[in-house]
PDB file of C-alpha atoms and ligand atoms in Angstrom:
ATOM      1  CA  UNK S   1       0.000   0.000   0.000  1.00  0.00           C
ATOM      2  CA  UNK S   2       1.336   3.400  -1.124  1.00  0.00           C
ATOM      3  CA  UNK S   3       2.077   5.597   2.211  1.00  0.00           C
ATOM      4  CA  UNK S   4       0.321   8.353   2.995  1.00  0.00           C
ATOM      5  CA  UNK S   5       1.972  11.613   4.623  1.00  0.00           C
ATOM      6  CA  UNK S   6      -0.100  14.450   5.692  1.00  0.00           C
ATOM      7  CA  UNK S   7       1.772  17.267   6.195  1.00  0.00           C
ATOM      8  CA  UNK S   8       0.355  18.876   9.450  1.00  0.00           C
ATOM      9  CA  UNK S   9       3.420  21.029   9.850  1.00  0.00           C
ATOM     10  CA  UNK S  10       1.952  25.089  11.776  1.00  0.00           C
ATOM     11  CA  UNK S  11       3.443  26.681   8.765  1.00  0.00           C
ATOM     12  CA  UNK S  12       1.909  24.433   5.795  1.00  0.00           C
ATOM     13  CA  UNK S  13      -1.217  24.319   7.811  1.00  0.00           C
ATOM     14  CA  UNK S  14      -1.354  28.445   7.873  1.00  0.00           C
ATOM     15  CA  UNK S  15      -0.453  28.524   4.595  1.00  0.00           C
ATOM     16  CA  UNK S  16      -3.062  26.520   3.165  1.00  0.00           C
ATOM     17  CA  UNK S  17      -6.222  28.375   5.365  1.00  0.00           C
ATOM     18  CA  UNK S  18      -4.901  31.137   3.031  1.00  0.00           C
ATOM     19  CA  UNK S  19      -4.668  29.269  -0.072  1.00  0.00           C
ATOM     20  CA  UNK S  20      -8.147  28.230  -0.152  1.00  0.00           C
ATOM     21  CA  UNK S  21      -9.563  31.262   0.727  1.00  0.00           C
ATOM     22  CA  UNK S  22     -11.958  32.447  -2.199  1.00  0.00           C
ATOM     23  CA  UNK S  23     -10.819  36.083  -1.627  1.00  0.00           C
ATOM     24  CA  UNK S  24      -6.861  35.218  -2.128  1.00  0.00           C
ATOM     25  CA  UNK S  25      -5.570  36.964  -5.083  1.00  0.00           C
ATOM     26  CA  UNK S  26      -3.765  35.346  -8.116  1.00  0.00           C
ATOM     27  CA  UNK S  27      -0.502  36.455  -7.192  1.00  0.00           C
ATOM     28  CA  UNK S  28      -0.992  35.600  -3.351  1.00  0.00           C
ATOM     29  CA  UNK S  29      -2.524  32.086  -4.530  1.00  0.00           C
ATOM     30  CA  UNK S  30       0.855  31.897  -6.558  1.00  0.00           C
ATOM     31  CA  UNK S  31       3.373  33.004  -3.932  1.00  0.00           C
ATOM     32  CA  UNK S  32       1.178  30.168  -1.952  1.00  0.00           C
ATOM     33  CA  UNK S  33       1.511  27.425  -3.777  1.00  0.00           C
ATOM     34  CA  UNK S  34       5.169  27.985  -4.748  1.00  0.00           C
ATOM     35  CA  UNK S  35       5.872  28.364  -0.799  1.00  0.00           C
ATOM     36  CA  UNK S  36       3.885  25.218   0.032  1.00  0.00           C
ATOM     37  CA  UNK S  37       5.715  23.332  -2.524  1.00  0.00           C
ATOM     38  CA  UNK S  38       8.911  24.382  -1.149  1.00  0.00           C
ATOM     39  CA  UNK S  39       8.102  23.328   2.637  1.00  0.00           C
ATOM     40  CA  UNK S  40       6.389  20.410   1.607  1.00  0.00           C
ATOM     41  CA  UNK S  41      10.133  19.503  -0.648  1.00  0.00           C
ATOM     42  CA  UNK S  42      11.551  19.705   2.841  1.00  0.00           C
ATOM     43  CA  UNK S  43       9.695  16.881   3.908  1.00  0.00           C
ATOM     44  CA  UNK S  44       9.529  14.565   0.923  1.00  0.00           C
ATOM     45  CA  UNK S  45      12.989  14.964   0.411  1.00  0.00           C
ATOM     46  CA  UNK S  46      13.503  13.303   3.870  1.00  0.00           C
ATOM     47  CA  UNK S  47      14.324  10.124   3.543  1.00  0.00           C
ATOM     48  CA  UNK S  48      16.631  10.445   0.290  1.00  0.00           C
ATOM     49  CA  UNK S  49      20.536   8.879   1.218  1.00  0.00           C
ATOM     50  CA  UNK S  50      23.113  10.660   1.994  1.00  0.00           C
ATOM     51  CA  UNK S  51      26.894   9.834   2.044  1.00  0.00           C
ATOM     52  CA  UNK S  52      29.690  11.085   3.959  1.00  0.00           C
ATOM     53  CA  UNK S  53      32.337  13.268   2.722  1.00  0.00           C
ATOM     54  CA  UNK S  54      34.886  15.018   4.581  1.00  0.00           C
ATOM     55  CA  UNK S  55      34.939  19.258   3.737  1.00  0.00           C
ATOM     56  CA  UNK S  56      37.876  21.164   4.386  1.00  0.00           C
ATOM     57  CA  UNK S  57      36.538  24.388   6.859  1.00  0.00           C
ATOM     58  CA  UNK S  58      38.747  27.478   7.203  1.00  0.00           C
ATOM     59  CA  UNK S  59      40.364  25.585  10.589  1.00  0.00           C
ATOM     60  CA  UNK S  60      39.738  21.722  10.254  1.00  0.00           C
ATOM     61  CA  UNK S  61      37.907  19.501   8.263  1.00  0.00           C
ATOM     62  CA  UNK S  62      34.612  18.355   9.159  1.00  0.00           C
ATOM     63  CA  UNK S  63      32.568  14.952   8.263  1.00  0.00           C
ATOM     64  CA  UNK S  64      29.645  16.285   6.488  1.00  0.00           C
ATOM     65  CA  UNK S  65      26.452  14.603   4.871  1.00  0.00           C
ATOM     66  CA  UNK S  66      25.905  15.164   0.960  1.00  0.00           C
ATOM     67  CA  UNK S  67      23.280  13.336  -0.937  1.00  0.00           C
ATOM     68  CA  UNK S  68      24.117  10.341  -2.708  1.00  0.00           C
ATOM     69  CA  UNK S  69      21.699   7.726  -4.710  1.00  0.00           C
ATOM     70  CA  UNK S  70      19.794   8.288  -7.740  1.00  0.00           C
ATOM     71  CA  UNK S  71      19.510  11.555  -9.166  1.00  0.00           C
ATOM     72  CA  UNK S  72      16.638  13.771  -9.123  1.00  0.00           C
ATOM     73  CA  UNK S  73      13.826  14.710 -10.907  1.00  0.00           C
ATOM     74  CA  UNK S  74      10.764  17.243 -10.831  1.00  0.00           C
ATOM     75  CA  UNK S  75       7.811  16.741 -13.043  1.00  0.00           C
ATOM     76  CA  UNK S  76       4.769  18.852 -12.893  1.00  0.00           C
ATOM     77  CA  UNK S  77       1.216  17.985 -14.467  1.00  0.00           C
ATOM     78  CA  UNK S  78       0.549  20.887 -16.598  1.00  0.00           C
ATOM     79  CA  UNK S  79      -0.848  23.631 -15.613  1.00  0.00           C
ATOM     80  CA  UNK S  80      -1.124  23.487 -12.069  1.00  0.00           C
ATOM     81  CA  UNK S  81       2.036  21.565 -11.261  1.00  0.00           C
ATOM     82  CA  UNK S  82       3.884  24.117 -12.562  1.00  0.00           C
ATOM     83  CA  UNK S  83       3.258  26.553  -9.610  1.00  0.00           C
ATOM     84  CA  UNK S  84       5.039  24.132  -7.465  1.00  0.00           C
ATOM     85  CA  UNK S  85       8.440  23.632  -9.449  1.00  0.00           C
ATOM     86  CA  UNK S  86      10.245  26.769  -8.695  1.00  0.00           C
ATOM     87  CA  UNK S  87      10.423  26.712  -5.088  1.00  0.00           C
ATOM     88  CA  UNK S  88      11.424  22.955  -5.544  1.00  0.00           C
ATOM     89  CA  UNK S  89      13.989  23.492  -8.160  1.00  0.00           C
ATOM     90  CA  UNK S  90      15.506  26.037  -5.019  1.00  0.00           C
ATOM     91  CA  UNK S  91      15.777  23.590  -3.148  1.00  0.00           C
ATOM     92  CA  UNK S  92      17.112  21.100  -5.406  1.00  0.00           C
ATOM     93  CA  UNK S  93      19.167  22.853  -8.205  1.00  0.00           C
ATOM     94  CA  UNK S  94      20.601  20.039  -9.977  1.00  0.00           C
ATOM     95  CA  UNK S  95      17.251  18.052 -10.593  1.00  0.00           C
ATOM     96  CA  UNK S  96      16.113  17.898 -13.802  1.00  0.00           C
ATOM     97  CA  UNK S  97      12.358  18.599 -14.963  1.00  0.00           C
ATOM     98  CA  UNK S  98      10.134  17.098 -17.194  1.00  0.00           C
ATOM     99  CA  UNK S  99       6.526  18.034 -17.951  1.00  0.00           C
ATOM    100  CA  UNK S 100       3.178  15.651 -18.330  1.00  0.00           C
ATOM    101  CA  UNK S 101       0.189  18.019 -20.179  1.00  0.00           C
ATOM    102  CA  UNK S 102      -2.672  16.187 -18.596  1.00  0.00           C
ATOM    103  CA  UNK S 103      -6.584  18.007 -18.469  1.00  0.00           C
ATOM    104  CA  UNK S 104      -9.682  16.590 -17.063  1.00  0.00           C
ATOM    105  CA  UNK S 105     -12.496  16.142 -19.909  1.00  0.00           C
ATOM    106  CA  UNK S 106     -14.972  18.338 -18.429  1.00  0.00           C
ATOM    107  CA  UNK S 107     -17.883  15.477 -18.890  1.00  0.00           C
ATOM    108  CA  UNK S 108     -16.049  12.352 -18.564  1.00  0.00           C
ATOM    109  CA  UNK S 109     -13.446  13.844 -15.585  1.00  0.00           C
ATOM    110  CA  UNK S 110     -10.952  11.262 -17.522  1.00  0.00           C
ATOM    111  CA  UNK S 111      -7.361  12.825 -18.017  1.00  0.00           C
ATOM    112  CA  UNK S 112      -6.439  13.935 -21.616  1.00  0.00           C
ATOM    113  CA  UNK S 113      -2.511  13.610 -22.070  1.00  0.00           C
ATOM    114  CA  UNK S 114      -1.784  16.574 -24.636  1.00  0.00           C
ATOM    115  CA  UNK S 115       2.109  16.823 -23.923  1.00  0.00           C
ATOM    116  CA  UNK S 116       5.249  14.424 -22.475  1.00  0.00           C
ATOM    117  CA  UNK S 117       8.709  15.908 -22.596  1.00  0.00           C
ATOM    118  CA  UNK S 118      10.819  14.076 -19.629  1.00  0.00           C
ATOM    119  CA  UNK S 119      14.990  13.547 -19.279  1.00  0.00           C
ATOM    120  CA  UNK S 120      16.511  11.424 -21.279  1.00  0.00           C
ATOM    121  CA  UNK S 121      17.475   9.565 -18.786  1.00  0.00           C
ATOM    122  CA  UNK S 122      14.318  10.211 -16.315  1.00  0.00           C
ATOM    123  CA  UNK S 123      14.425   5.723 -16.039  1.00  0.00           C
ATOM    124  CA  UNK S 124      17.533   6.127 -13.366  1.00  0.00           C
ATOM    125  CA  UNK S 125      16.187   9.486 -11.336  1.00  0.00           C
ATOM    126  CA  UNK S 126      13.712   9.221  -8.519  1.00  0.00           C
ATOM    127  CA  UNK S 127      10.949  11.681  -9.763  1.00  0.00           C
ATOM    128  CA  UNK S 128       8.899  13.731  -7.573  1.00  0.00           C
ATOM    129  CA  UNK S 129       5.498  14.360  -9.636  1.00  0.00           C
ATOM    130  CA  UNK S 130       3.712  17.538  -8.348  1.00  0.00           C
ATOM    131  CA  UNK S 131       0.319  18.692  -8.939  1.00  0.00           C
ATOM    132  CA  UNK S 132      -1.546  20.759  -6.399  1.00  0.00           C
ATOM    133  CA  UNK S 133      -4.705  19.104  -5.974  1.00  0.00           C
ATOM    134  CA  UNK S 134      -5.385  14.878  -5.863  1.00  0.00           C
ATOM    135  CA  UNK S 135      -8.848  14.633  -6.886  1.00  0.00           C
ATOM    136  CA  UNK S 136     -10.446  11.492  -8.582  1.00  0.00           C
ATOM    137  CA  UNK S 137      -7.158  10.465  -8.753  1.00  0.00           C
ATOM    138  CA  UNK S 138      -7.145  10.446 -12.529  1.00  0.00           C
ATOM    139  CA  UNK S 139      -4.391  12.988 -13.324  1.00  0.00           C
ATOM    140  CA  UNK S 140      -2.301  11.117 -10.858  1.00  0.00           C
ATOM    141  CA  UNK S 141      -2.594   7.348 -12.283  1.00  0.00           C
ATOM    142  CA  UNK S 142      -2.067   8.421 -15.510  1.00  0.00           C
ATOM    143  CA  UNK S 143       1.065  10.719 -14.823  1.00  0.00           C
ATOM    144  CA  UNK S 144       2.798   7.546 -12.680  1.00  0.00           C
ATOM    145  CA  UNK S 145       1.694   5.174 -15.329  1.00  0.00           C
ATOM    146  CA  UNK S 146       3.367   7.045 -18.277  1.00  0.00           C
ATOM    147  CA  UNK S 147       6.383   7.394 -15.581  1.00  0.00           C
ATOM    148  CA  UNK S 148       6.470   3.642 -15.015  1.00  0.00           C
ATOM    149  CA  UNK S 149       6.174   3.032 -18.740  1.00  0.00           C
ATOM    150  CA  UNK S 150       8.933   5.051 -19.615  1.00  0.00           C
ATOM    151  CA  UNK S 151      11.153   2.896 -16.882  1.00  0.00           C
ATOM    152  CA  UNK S 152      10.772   4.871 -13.554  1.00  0.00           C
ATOM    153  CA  UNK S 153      10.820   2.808 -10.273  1.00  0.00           C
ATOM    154  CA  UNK S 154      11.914   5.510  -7.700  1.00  0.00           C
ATOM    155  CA  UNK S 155       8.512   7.757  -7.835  1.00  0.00           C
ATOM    156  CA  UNK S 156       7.705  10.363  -5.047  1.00  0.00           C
ATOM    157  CA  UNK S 157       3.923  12.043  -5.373  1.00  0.00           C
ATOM    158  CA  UNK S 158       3.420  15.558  -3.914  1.00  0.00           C
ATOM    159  CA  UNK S 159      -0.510  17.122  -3.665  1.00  0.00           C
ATOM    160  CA  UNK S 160      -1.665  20.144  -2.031  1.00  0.00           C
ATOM    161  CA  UNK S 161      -5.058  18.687  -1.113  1.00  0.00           C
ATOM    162  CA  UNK S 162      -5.867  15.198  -1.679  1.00  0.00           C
ATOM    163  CA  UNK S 163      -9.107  13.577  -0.779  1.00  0.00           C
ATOM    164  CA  UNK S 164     -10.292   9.862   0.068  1.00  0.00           C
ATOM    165  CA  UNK S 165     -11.270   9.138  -3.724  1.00  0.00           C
ATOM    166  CA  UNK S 166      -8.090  10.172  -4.832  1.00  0.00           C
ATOM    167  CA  UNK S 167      -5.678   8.768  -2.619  1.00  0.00           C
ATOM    168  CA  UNK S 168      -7.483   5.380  -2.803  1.00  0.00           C
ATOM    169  CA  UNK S 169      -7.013   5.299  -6.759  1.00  0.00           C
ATOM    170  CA  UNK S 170      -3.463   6.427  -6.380  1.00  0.00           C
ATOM    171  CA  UNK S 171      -2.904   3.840  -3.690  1.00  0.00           C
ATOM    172  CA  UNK S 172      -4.331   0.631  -5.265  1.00  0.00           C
ATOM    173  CA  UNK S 173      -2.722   1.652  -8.605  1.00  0.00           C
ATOM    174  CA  UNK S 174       0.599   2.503  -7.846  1.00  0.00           C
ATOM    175  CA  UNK S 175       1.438   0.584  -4.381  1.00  0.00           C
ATOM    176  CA  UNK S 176       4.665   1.715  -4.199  1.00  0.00           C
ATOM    177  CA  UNK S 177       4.324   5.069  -4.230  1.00  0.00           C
ATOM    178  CA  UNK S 178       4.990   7.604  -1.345  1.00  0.00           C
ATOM    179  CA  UNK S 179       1.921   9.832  -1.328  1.00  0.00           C
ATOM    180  CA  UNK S 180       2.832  13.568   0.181  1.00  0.00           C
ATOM    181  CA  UNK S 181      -0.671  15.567   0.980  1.00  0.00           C
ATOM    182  CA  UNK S 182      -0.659  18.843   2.932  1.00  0.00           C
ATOM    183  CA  UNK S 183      -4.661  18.031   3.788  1.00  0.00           C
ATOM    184  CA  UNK S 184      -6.809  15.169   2.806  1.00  0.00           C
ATOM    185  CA  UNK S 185     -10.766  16.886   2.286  1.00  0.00           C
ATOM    186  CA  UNK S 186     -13.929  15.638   2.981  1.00  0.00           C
ATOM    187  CA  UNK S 187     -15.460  14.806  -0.498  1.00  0.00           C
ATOM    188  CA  UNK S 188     -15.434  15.109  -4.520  1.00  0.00           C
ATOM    189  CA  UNK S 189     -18.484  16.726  -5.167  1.00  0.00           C
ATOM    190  CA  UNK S 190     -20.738  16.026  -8.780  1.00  0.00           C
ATOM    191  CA  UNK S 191     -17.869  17.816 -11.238  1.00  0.00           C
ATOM    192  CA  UNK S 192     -15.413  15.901  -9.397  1.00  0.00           C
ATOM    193  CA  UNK S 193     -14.580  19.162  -7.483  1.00  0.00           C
ATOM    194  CA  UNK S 194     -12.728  19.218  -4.084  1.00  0.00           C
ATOM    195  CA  UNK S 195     -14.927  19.684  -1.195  1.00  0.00           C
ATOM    196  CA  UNK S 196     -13.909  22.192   0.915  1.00  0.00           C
ATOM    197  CA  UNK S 197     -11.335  22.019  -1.632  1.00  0.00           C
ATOM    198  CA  UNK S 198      -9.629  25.748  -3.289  1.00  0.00           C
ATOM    199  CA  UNK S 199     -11.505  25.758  -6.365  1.00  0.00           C
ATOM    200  CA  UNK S 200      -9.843  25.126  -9.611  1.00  0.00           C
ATOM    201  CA  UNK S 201      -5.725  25.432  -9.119  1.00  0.00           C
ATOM    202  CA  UNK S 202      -4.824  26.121 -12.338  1.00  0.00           C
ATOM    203  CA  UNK S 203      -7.558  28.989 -13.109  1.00  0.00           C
ATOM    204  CA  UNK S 204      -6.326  30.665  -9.496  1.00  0.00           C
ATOM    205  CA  UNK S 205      -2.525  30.455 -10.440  1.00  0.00           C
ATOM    206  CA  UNK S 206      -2.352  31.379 -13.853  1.00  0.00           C
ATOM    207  CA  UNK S 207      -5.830  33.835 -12.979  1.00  0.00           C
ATOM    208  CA  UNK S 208      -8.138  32.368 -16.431  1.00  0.00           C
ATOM    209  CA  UNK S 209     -11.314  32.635 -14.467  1.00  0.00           C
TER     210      UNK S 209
HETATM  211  C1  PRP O   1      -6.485  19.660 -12.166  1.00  0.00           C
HETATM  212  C2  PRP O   1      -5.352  19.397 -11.195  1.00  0.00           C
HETATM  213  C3  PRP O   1      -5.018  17.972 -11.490  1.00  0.00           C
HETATM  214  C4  PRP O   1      -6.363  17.368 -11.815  1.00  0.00           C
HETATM  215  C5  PRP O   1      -6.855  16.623 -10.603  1.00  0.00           C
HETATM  216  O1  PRP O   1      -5.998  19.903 -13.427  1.00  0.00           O
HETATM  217  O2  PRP O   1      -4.292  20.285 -11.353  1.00  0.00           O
HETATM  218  O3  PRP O   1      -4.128  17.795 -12.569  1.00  0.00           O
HETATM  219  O4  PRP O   1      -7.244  18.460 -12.103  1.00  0.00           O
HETATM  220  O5  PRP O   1      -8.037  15.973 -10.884  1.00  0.00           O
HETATM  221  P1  PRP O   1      -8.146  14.388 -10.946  1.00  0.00           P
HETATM  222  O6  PRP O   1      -7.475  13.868  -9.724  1.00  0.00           O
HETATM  223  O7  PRP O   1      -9.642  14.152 -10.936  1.00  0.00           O
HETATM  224  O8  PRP O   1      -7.519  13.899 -12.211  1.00  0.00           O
HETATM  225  P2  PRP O   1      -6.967  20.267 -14.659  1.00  0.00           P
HETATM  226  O9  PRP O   1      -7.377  19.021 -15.376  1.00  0.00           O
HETATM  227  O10 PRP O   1      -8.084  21.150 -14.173  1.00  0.00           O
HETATM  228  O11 PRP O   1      -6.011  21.025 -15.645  1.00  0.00           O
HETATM  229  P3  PRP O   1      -5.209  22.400 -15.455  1.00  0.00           P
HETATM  230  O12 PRP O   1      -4.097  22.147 -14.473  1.00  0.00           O
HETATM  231  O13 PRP O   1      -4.711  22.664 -16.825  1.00  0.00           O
HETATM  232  O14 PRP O   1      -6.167  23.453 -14.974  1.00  0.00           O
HETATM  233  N1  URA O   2      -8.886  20.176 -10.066  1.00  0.00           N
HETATM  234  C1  URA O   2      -8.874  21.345  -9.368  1.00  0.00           C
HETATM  235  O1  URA O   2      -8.161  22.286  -9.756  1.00  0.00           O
HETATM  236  N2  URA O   2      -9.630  21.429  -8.277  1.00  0.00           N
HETATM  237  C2  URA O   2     -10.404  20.429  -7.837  1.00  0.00           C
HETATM  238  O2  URA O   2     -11.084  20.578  -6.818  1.00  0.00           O
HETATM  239  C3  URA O   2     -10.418  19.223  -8.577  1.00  0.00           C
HETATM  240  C4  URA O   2      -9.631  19.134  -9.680  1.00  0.00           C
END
């Protein structure tokens, strides 16, 4: 079974009363997500090895911890994802990114794949997908599948808000997979909306509606 983490950190927890607040501006709703990404990075980076080296200070040399392993990767569902990449790429500056162009047929709430550009070699990276909001789960599947498909073992999901639909599908589809969630909402309602939810993420970053 794919683990769960809820990230109930104060500062992720503040951020997000914000976030879904109907009268947050664009560019607040932006800053938000970017800043939620980057604590959430923090956390889902956690367990990734590290290695010992030995640094040379300005008076003696000290045994320090670098990362080791598998490279890393960042790839964002399109649009929403993309608010989340910056503030991980800070944190992270040698990880490559690739992008999945996914949208949710308005009737059907089936994903759409419209674009795929990964790293060549995405196969030996462990890939952090990031999309702000886990709802049917759809989106999700479908970005891990094409992930798996292209060779990708070492996969890392991060959501804003998830709900019980959505982490279920994720969880019997993908087993393996470490599922990162800053809240996990009541309910999808009938357009396969998050309820309480934020509305739609990509319309508040990118301000279409
Ligand atoms: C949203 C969101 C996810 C998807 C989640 O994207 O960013 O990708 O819906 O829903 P699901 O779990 O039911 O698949 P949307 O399809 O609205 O596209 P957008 O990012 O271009 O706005
Ligand atoms: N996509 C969104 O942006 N919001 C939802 O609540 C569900 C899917």
């Amino acid at each position: 079974m794919a683990t769960l983490h809820v990230l109930d950190h104060p500062l992720i927890q503040h951020k997000l009363a914000i976030l879904r607040n109907a009268e947050t501006g664009v560019k607040e709703f932006r800053e938000l997500i970017s800043e939620i990404a980057g604590l959430m990075c923090y956390e889902a980076t956690r367990n990734l090895p590290t290695e010992e080296v030995e640094v040379q200070t300005p008076v003696a040399v000290a045994k320090c911890r670098m990362l080791s392993g598998k490279k890393l990767a960042i790839v964002p569902v399109l649009r929403a994802g993309l608010g989340m990449v910056d503030s991980m790429v800070d944190m992270i500056p040698s990880a490559k990114i690739g992008h999945i162009g996914l949208y949710r047929d308005p009737e059907t709430h089936q994903p759409v794949e419209y674009y795929c550009k990964l790293p060549e070699d995405i196969e030996n990276r462990v890939v952090f997908v990031v999309d702000p909001m886990l709802a049917t789960g759809g989106s999700a599947v479908a970005a891990i599948d094409f992930l798996k498909a292209k060779g990708c073992r070492n996969i890392i999901m991060m959501n804003i808000i998830g709900c019980p639909e959505g982490v279920k599908a994720v969880q019997e589809a993908h087993p393996d997979v470490e599922l990162y969630v800053a809240a996990v909402d009541e309910k999808l309602n009938d357009h396969a909306y998050i309820i309480p939810g934020l509305g739609d993420a990509g319309d508040r970053i990118f301000g279409t509606k």
